[in-house]
CSV table of C-alpha atoms in Angstrom, one decimal:
chain,number,residue,atom,x,y,z
A,1,UNK,CA,-11.0,-13.5,-11.5
A,2,UNK,CA,-8.5,-12.7,-8.8
A,3,UNK,CA,-11.0,-11.4,-6.3
A,4,UNK,CA,-10.2,-14.3,-3.9
A,5,UNK,CA,-6.8,-12.8,-3.1
A,6,UNK,CA,-8.3,-10.2,-0.9
A,7,UNK,CA,-11.4,-9.5,1.1
A,8,UNK,CA,-10.6,-5.8,1.4
A,9,UNK,CA,-10.3,-2.7,-0.8
A,10,UNK,CA,-6.7,-2.2,-1.9
A,11,UNK,CA,-6.3,1.6,-2.3
A,12,UNK,CA,-3.5,3.1,-4.4
A,13,UNK,CA,-1.8,6.1,-2.8
A,14,UNK,CA,-1.4,8.8,-5.4
A,15,UNK,CA,-3.2,12.1,-4.7
A,16,UNK,CA,-4.4,15.0,-6.9
A,17,UNK,CA,-1.7,17.6,-7.2
A,18,UNK,CA,-1.9,20.7,-5.1
A,19,UNK,CA,0.7,23.3,-4.2
A,20,UNK,CA,2.4,23.1,-0.8
A,21,UNK,CA,5.1,25.0,1.1
A,22,UNK,CA,7.6,23.6,3.5
A,23,UNK,CA,7.1,24.1,7.2
A,24,UNK,CA,9.7,26.4,8.8
A,25,UNK,CA,12.6,24.4,10.3
A,26,UNK,CA,13.8,24.7,13.8
A,27,UNK,CA,17.1,26.4,14.5
A,28,UNK,CA,20.2,24.2,14.9
A,29,UNK,CA,20.7,25.3,18.6
A,30,UNK,CA,17.1,24.4,19.4
A,31,UNK,CA,17.4,21.0,17.8
A,32,UNK,CA,20.6,20.3,19.8
A,33,UNK,CA,18.9,21.2,23.1
A,34,UNK,CA,16.0,18.9,22.3
A,35,UNK,CA,18.2,16.0,21.3
A,36,UNK,CA,19.7,15.9,24.7
A,37,UNK,CA,16.4,14.8,26.2
A,38,UNK,CA,15.6,12.1,23.6
A,39,UNK,CA,15.8,8.4,24.1
A,40,UNK,CA,18.2,6.3,22.0
A,41,UNK,CA,15.3,5.0,19.9
A,42,UNK,CA,14.1,8.5,19.3
A,43,UNK,CA,17.6,9.7,18.3
A,44,UNK,CA,17.8,6.8,15.9
A,45,UNK,CA,14.5,7.8,14.2
A,46,UNK,CA,15.6,11.4,14.0
A,47,UNK,CA,18.9,10.5,12.4
A,48,UNK,CA,17.2,8.1,9.9
A,49,UNK,CA,14.9,10.9,8.8
A,50,UNK,CA,17.7,13.5,8.6
A,51,UNK,CA,19.7,11.2,6.3
A,52,UNK,CA,16.8,9.8,4.2
A,53,UNK,CA,15.0,13.1,3.6
A,54,UNK,CA,17.9,14.1,1.3
A,55,UNK,CA,17.0,11.2,-1.0
A,56,UNK,CA,13.2,11.5,-0.9
A,57,UNK,CA,11.4,13.7,-3.5
A,58,UNK,CA,8.0,15.1,-4.1
A,59,UNK,CA,6.8,14.1,-7.6
A,60,UNK,CA,4.2,16.1,-9.5
A,61,UNK,CA,3.1,14.1,-12.5
A,62,UNK,CA,2.3,16.2,-15.6
A,63,UNK,CA,-0.1,15.7,-18.5
A,64,UNK,CA,-0.3,17.4,-21.8
A,65,UNK,CA,-3.0,19.9,-22.6
A,66,UNK,CA,-2.9,21.1,-26.2
A,67,UNK,CA,-4.0,24.6,-26.6
A,68,UNK,CA,-6.0,24.9,-29.9
A,69,UNK,CA,-4.9,28.5,-30.5
A,70,UNK,CA,-1.3,27.6,-30.0
A,71,UNK,CA,-1.7,24.7,-32.3
A,72,UNK,CA,-3.0,27.0,-35.0
A,73,UNK,CA,0.0,29.3,-34.7
A,74,UNK,CA,2.6,26.6,-34.1
A,75,UNK,CA,3.3,26.0,-37.7
A,76,UNK,CA,3.7,29.7,-38.5
A,77,UNK,CA,5.7,31.1,-35.6
A,78,UNK,CA,7.1,27.8,-34.1
A,79,UNK,CA,5.3,28.4,-30.9
A,80,UNK,CA,5.0,25.3,-28.6
A,81,UNK,CA,1.6,23.5,-29.0
A,82,UNK,CA,1.8,21.6,-25.7
A,83,UNK,CA,1.3,22.7,-22.1
A,84,UNK,CA,2.1,20.5,-19.2
A,85,UNK,CA,-0.5,20.7,-16.4
A,86,UNK,CA,-0.3,19.0,-13.0
A,87,UNK,CA,-2.3,15.7,-12.9
A,88,UNK,CA,-1.4,14.1,-9.6
A,89,UNK,CA,1.3,13.9,-7.0
A,90,UNK,CA,3.2,11.2,-5.1
A,91,UNK,CA,6.5,10.4,-3.6
A,92,UNK,CA,9.8,9.0,-5.0
A,93,UNK,CA,13.4,8.5,-4.0
A,94,UNK,CA,16.8,8.8,-5.6
A,95,UNK,CA,18.1,5.5,-7.1
A,96,UNK,CA,21.4,6.6,-8.5
A,97,UNK,CA,23.2,9.7,-9.8
A,98,UNK,CA,20.4,10.5,-12.3
A,99,UNK,CA,17.3,8.3,-11.7
A,100,UNK,CA,14.3,8.4,-9.4
A,101,UNK,CA,12.0,5.6,-8.6
A,102,UNK,CA,8.3,5.8,-7.8
A,103,UNK,CA,5.1,3.9,-8.4
A,104,UNK,CA,3.6,3.2,-11.9
A,105,UNK,CA,0.2,4.5,-10.8
A,106,UNK,CA,1.8,7.8,-9.8
A,107,UNK,CA,3.0,8.3,-13.4
A,108,UNK,CA,0.2,6.4,-15.2
A,109,UNK,CA,-0.8,8.5,-18.2
A,110,UNK,CA,2.2,10.9,-17.8
A,111,UNK,CA,5.6,10.9,-19.4
A,112,UNK,CA,7.0,13.9,-17.6
A,113,UNK,CA,7.1,15.1,-14.0
A,114,UNK,CA,8.4,17.9,-11.8
A,115,UNK,CA,10.6,16.7,-8.9
A,116,UNK,CA,11.2,18.7,-5.8
A,117,UNK,CA,13.8,17.9,-3.1
A,118,UNK,CA,13.6,18.5,0.6
A,119,UNK,CA,13.9,22.1,1.7
A,120,UNK,CA,13.9,23.4,-1.9
A,121,UNK,CA,11.3,25.2,-3.9
A,122,UNK,CA,13.0,24.4,-7.2
A,123,UNK,CA,11.0,22.0,-9.4
A,124,UNK,CA,13.3,19.9,-11.6
A,125,UNK,CA,12.2,18.4,-14.9
A,126,UNK,CA,12.2,14.6,-15.1
A,127,UNK,CA,11.2,12.3,-17.9
A,128,UNK,CA,9.7,8.8,-17.7
A,129,UNK,CA,12.3,6.1,-18.7
A,130,UNK,CA,9.8,3.2,-18.4
A,131,UNK,CA,7.3,1.5,-16.1
A,132,UNK,CA,6.2,-1.9,-15.1
A,133,UNK,CA,2.5,-1.9,-14.4
A,134,UNK,CA,2.6,-5.5,-13.2
A,135,UNK,CA,4.9,-4.6,-10.3
A,136,UNK,CA,3.7,-0.9,-10.0
A,137,UNK,CA,7.2,0.5,-10.6
A,138,UNK,CA,8.2,3.5,-12.6
A,139,UNK,CA,11.7,4.9,-13.3
A,140,UNK,CA,12.3,8.6,-14.0
A,141,UNK,CA,15.4,10.3,-15.3
A,142,UNK,CA,16.2,13.8,-14.0
A,143,UNK,CA,16.7,16.1,-17.0
A,144,UNK,CA,17.8,18.9,-14.5
A,145,UNK,CA,20.0,18.0,-11.6
A,146,UNK,CA,19.9,19.8,-8.3
A,147,UNK,CA,22.7,22.0,-7.1
A,148,UNK,CA,23.8,19.5,-4.5
A,149,UNK,CA,24.9,16.0,-5.3
A,150,UNK,CA,22.2,13.3,-5.4
A,151,UNK,CA,22.2,11.0,-2.4
A,152,UNK,CA,20.9,7.5,-3.4
A,153,UNK,CA,19.3,5.5,-0.6
A,154,UNK,CA,21.3,2.5,0.6
A,155,UNK,CA,19.5,-0.6,-0.4
A,156,UNK,CA,18.8,-3.5,1.9
A,157,UNK,CA,17.8,-7.1,1.2
A,158,UNK,CA,14.1,-7.8,1.6
A,159,UNK,CA,14.6,-11.6,1.5
A,160,UNK,CA,16.0,-11.4,5.1
A,161,UNK,CA,13.2,-9.4,6.7
A,162,UNK,CA,11.4,-10.6,9.8
A,163,UNK,CA,8.0,-9.8,11.1
A,164,UNK,CA,8.3,-7.4,14.0
A,165,UNK,CA,11.2,-5.4,12.6
A,166,UNK,CA,11.0,-1.6,13.1
A,167,UNK,CA,10.3,0.2,9.9
A,168,UNK,CA,10.0,3.9,8.8
A,169,UNK,CA,8.0,5.4,5.9
A,170,UNK,CA,8.7,8.8,4.4
A,171,UNK,CA,6.3,10.4,2.0
A,172,UNK,CA,3.9,13.2,1.2
A,173,UNK,CA,0.5,12.0,2.5
A,174,UNK,CA,-2.3,14.4,1.5
A,175,UNK,CA,0.3,16.8,0.2
A,176,UNK,CA,2.0,17.1,3.6
A,177,UNK,CA,5.6,16.9,2.4
A,178,UNK,CA,8.3,14.8,4.0
A,179,UNK,CA,6.2,13.1,6.6
A,180,UNK,CA,7.8,10.4,8.7
A,181,UNK,CA,5.7,7.5,10.1
A,182,UNK,CA,6.9,4.5,12.0
A,183,UNK,CA,5.7,1.0,12.7
A,184,UNK,CA,6.7,-2.6,12.3
A,185,UNK,CA,6.6,-5.3,9.6
A,186,UNK,CA,3.2,-6.9,10.3
A,187,UNK,CA,3.5,-9.6,7.7
A,188,UNK,CA,5.5,-11.0,4.8
A,189,UNK,CA,4.7,-12.8,1.6
A,190,UNK,CA,1.4,-11.1,1.0
A,191,UNK,CA,-0.3,-11.2,-2.4
A,192,UNK,CA,-2.3,-8.2,-3.7
A,193,UNK,CA,-3.5,-7.3,-7.2
A,194,UNK,CA,-1.6,-4.7,-9.3
A,195,UNK,CA,-3.4,-1.9,-11.1
A,196,UNK,CA,-3.7,-4.1,-14.2
A,197,UNK,CA,-5.1,-7.1,-12.3
A,198,UNK,CA,-1.9,-9.2,-12.2
A,199,UNK,CA,-0.9,-10.5,-8.7
A,200,UNK,CA,2.1,-9.0,-7.0
A,201,UNK,CA,3.9,-11.4,-4.7
A,202,UNK,CA,6.1,-11.3,-1.6
A,203,UNK,CA,4.5,-7.9,-0.6
A,204,UNK,CA,5.5,-6.4,2.7
A,205,UNK,CA,2.7,-5.6,5.1
A,206,UNK,CA,3.3,-2.8,7.7
A,207,UNK,CA,1.3,-0.9,10.3
A,208,UNK,CA,3.4,2.3,9.7
A,209,UNK,CA,0.8,4.9,8.8
A,210,UNK,CA,0.5,5.2,5.0
A,211,UNK,CA,-2.0,7.4,3.2
A,212,UNK,CA,-2.7,8.8,-0.3
A,213,UNK,CA,0.4,10.7,-1.3
A,214,UNK,CA,2.8,8.1,0.1
A,215,UNK,CA,2.8,6.3,-3.2
A,216,UNK,CA,6.3,5.6,-4.4
A,217,UNK,CA,7.9,6.5,-1.1
A,218,UNK,CA,10.6,4.4,0.6
A,219,UNK,CA,10.1,1.9,3.5
A,220,UNK,CA,13.3,1.9,5.5
A,221,UNK,CA,14.7,-0.5,8.2
A,222,UNK,CA,16.2,0.6,11.5
A,223,UNK,CA,19.6,1.2,9.8
A,224,UNK,CA,17.9,3.6,7.2
A,225,UNK,CA,18.3,1.1,4.4
A,226,UNK,CA,15.7,0.8,1.6
A,227,UNK,CA,13.6,-2.4,2.0
A,228,UNK,CA,10.5,-1.5,0.1
A,229,UNK,CA,8.4,0.9,-1.9
A,230,UNK,CA,5.1,1.9,-0.4
A,231,UNK,CA,2.3,1.2,-2.9
A,232,UNK,CA,-1.1,0.6,-1.4
A,233,UNK,CA,-3.3,0.2,1.7
A,234,UNK,CA,-6.1,-2.1,2.7
A,235,UNK,CA,-9.0,-0.1,3.8
A,236,UNK,CA,-12.8,-0.2,3.8
A,237,UNK,CA,-13.0,3.6,3.7
A,238,UNK,CA,-10.0,4.7,1.6
A,239,UNK,CA,-8.1,6.0,4.6
A,240,UNK,CA,-5.4,4.3,6.6
A,241,UNK,CA,-6.7,1.4,8.7
A,242,UNK,CA,-3.5,-0.1,10.0
A,243,UNK,CA,-2.6,-2.2,6.9
A,244,UNK,CA,-0.1,-0.8,4.4
A,245,UNK,CA,1.7,-2.6,1.6
A,246,UNK,CA,5.2,-2.1,0.1
A,247,UNK,CA,6.9,-3.7,-2.9
A,248,UNK,CA,10.1,-5.5,-1.7
A,249,UNK,CA,13.4,-4.0,-2.7
A,250,UNK,CA,14.6,-7.2,-4.2
A,251,UNK,CA,11.7,-7.0,-6.8
A,252,UNK,CA,12.4,-3.3,-7.3
A,253,UNK,CA,16.1,-3.9,-8.1
A,254,UNK,CA,15.2,-6.5,-10.7
A,255,UNK,CA,12.6,-4.3,-12.4
A,256,UNK,CA,14.7,-1.2,-12.4
A,257,UNK,CA,17.7,-3.0,-14.0
A,258,UNK,CA,15.4,-4.2,-16.8
A,259,UNK,CA,13.9,-0.8,-17.4
A,260,UNK,CA,17.4,0.7,-17.5
A,261,UNK,CA,18.6,-1.9,-20.0
A,262,UNK,CA,15.6,-2.3,-22.2
A,263,UNK,CA,13.3,0.6,-21.5
A,264,UNK,CA,10.7,-1.8,-20.2
A,265,UNK,CA,10.2,-4.7,-17.9
A,266,UNK,CA,10.9,-8.1,-19.4
A,267,UNK,CA,8.3,-10.8,-18.4
A,268,UNK,CA,8.6,-14.5,-19.3
A,269,UNK,CA,5.7,-16.0,-21.1
A,270,UNK,CA,4.3,-19.5,-21.9
A,271,UNK,CA,2.4,-18.2,-24.9
A,272,UNK,CA,-0.9,-19.6,-23.6
A,273,UNK,CA,-4.3,-18.1,-23.1
A,274,UNK,CA,-6.1,-20.1,-20.4
A,275,UNK,CA,-9.8,-20.4,-19.9
A,276,UNK,CA,-11.2,-18.6,-16.9
A,277,UNK,CA,-11.3,-20.9,-13.9
A,278,UNK,CA,-15.0,-20.7,-13.5
A,279,UNK,CA,-15.5,-21.8,-17.2
A,280,UNK,CA,-13.2,-24.8,-16.6
A,281,UNK,CA,-15.3,-25.9,-13.6
A,282,UNK,CA,-18.5,-25.5,-15.7
A,283,UNK,CA,-17.0,-27.8,-18.2
A,284,UNK,CA,-16.4,-30.4,-15.5
A,285,UNK,CA,-12.7,-29.9,-14.8
A,286,UNK,CA,-11.9,-30.8,-11.2
A,287,UNK,CA,-8.4,-29.4,-11.4
A,288,UNK,CA,-6.0,-27.7,-13.8
A,289,UNK,CA,-6.4,-25.0,-16.3
A,290,UNK,CA,-7.8,-25.4,-19.8
A,291,UNK,CA,-5.8,-24.1,-22.8
A,292,UNK,CA,-8.1,-22.0,-25.0
A,293,UNK,CA,-5.6,-20.4,-27.4
A,294,UNK,CA,-1.9,-20.5,-28.1
A,295,UNK,CA,0.2,-17.6,-29.3
A,296,UNK,CA,1.2,-18.3,-32.9
A,297,UNK,CA,4.8,-19.6,-32.9
A,298,UNK,CA,5.0,-19.1,-29.2
A,299,UNK,CA,6.7,-21.4,-26.6
A,300,UNK,CA,3.7,-23.6,-26.0
A,301,UNK,CA,2.9,-24.0,-29.7
A,302,UNK,CA,6.5,-24.9,-30.4
A,303,UNK,CA,6.4,-27.5,-27.7
A,304,UNK,CA,3.4,-29.2,-29.2
A,305,UNK,CA,0.6,-28.2,-26.8
A,306,UNK,CA,-2.9,-28.2,-28.1
A,307,UNK,CA,-5.6,-25.5,-27.8
A,308,UNK,CA,-9.3,-25.8,-27.6
A,309,UNK,CA,-11.1,-25.8,-31.0
A,310,UNK,CA,-14.3,-26.6,-32.8
A,311,UNK,CA,-14.6,-29.5,-35.1
A,312,UNK,CA,-15.3,-28.5,-38.7
A,313,UNK,CA,-18.7,-29.4,-39.9
A,314,UNK,CA,-20.3,-30.5,-36.6
A,315,UNK,CA,-19.1,-27.5,-34.6
A,316,UNK,CA,-18.4,-29.8,-31.7
A,317,UNK,CA,-16.1,-28.3,-29.1
A,318,UNK,CA,-12.8,-30.2,-28.7
A,319,UNK,CA,-11.1,-29.4,-25.5
A,320,UNK,CA,-7.4,-28.6,-25.5
A,321,UNK,CA,-4.7,-29.7,-23.1
A,322,UNK,CA,-5.3,-29.2,-19.4
A,323,UNK,CA,-2.3,-27.9,-17.5
A,324,UNK,CA,-2.1,-29.6,-14.1
A,325,UNK,CA,1.4,-28.6,-12.9
A,326,UNK,CA,4.4,-26.5,-13.8
A,327,UNK,CA,7.8,-27.7,-12.7
A,328,UNK,CA,6.0,-30.2,-10.5
A,329,UNK,CA,4.0,-27.5,-8.7
A,330,UNK,CA,0.2,-28.1,-8.8
A,331,UNK,CA,-1.9,-25.7,-11.0
A,332,UNK,CA,-5.5,-25.1,-10.2
A,333,UNK,CA,-5.7,-21.3,-10.5
A,334,UNK,CA,-3.9,-18.8,-12.7
A,335,UNK,CA,-2.1,-17.4,-9.7
A,336,UNK,CA,-0.3,-20.8,-9.3
A,337,UNK,CA,1.4,-20.2,-12.7
A,338,UNK,CA,2.0,-16.5,-12.0
A,339,UNK,CA,3.8,-17.5,-8.8
A,340,UNK,CA,6.2,-19.8,-10.6
A,341,UNK,CA,6.8,-17.4,-13.5
A,342,UNK,CA,7.6,-14.6,-11.0
A,343,UNK,CA,10.8,-16.5,-10.1
A,344,UNK,CA,11.9,-17.3,-13.7
A,345,UNK,CA,13.5,-15.4,-16.6
A,346,UNK,CA,13.2,-15.4,-20.3
A,347,UNK,CA,15.2,-18.4,-21.7
A,348,UNK,CA,14.5,-20.6,-18.7
A,349,UNK,CA,13.0,-24.1,-19.3
A,350,UNK,CA,9.9,-25.3,-17.6
A,351,UNK,CA,8.0,-28.6,-17.7
A,352,UNK,CA,4.2,-28.6,-17.9
A,353,UNK,CA,2.3,-31.7,-17.0
A,354,UNK,CA,-0.9,-31.8,-19.1
A,355,UNK,CA,-3.9,-34.1,-19.5
A,356,UNK,CA,-4.7,-34.9,-23.1
A,357,UNK,CA,-7.4,-37.4,-23.9
A,358,UNK,CA,-7.3,-38.7,-20.3
A,359,UNK,CA,-3.5,-39.3,-20.5
A,360,UNK,CA,-0.9,-37.4,-18.5
A,361,UNK,CA,2.1,-36.2,-20.5
A,362,UNK,CA,5.0,-33.9,-19.9
A,363,UNK,CA,5.9,-31.0,-22.2
A,364,UNK,CA,9.1,-29.1,-21.9
A,365,UNK,CA,9.2,-25.5,-23.2
A,366,UNK,CA,11.5,-22.5,-23.2
A,367,UNK,CA,10.1,-19.2,-21.8
A,368,UNK,CA,10.0,-16.3,-24.2
A,369,UNK,CA,9.3,-12.6,-23.6
A,370,UNK,CA,5.7,-11.6,-23.2
A,371,UNK,CA,4.8,-9.6,-26.3
A,372,UNK,CA,1.8,-7.6,-27.5
A,373,UNK,CA,0.1,-8.5,-30.7
A,374,UNK,CA,0.2,-5.3,-32.9
A,375,UNK,CA,-1.6,-6.9,-35.8
A,376,UNK,CA,-4.7,-4.9,-36.3
A,377,UNK,CA,-6.3,-7.7,-38.4
A,378,UNK,CA,-9.1,-9.4,-36.4
A,379,UNK,CA,-8.5,-6.9,-33.6
A,380,UNK,CA,-12.0,-7.4,-32.2
A,381,UNK,CA,-11.4,-11.1,-31.8
A,382,UNK,CA,-8.0,-10.3,-30.2
A,383,UNK,CA,-9.6,-8.0,-27.6
A,384,UNK,CA,-12.3,-10.6,-27.0
A,385,UNK,CA,-9.7,-13.2,-26.2
A,386,UNK,CA,-7.9,-10.7,-23.8
A,387,UNK,CA,-11.1,-10.1,-21.9
A,388,UNK,CA,-12.2,-13.7,-21.6
A,389,UNK,CA,-8.9,-15.5,-20.9
A,390,UNK,CA,-5.9,-15.4,-18.6
A,391,UNK,CA,-2.8,-14.7,-20.6
A,392,UNK,CA,0.4,-16.3,-19.5
C-alpha cells in the first residue's frame, strides 16, 4: 500500500559472506612523498579516511546450523550442538567503548556476528543487543575487544545538513574491504520504505557510490563527522545508479539510545487498525482513514473512538470513525499519520479529528507503546487483520 512513495527499486546493501584479505599498504615514506603533490581537497579526503577507518568494521553475520550428530551426543558428553556459519556480510562502525552500529537487514535472522577491524585478520565475537526494523538499525555488543582502544566516530547533526555538501562513504562493497567513495548530498527529507514496509523519513540522498556490502557503513561530512548510516540504493538493475540513501544520524541516536535502555526500539501507537486506503475509497470516503479495529484497552479505545462493526441480526456494516486529521495535520493516507508519530514519543498527547455520523468531533488520546498481541487465541483472525489493515 506504500508503493506510491517510490517509482524505483530500493535495494538493500548486505552481501553474501565471502572471505577477503586486505590489500598491502604503501610504505610510510612513499605515502609522504605522494602527499606533497596532493591538493588540499585530496589531503582532506585522505585524512578523513585515515581517521575514520579505525572506527569502521567489516561485519560477518552468523546463523546457527545444528549438527544432528552433535545433538545426539550433546546430552552425553556435553558437546556443543550449535555451529555458527557465515550468512551475510556488511559494514558497521564503532558507537562507543563496546558497541557497534549497523543495519537491521545485515543482521536479520542472526543474533551473533564476527567483527573485523581495519588492517587486522582477527575476527572478534559480537552479540546482537537489539534491532529496529522500522528504521533499519541494529546494535551489536563486542564480546571480545580489540587490542587497541576503540575509536568511536564523532557524531554530527543531520538536522543542519545542506544539499551540495561534500560527503564520504566508507564500506565493504562486494566484499572489497574499506572502500572510500565521495560525493555530495543530492537531496534531503526523502521517504523510502523499510524492510518491513513502514516508511522511513528524512532520509539523506547522496551520489557517493554505494553498493551491496556498504550496508551499515558511515556517511561522513567534510570534517569526518558521522551524519548518516548507508542503507539502500535506488536502482533499476540492483547496482549503483547514482542514488544512494542514508539514515540520518539524529534518527540513529534516538534509536540506539532506546535499544541500549530497553533492548528494543520504543514506538508510540494510537492502538488503531485502519482500513486500507483503497478500501475506504471503494466505500465512498473522499478523505480520511476509516477505523476498522481498535486494540483492546488501547489509547483509541480509552478515548472513546469507534471501530467498524456489523449489526447483529441484519449483518449490516456500520462504519467506524473516520480520522481526518492528527494534531490539525490532514490525514488522507497512512503515511500522513506515520509522519506525525515519527516526531512523538510514548506518553505524548495528540488530538484526532474524526467524522462520526456526519459530525466532526475531536478526541484527545495519550500515545502508548506499540505492542504485539501474544494471545494465540483467534490467531488466524489476528493475522488476517495484520495483513488487511494498517496498524498504527
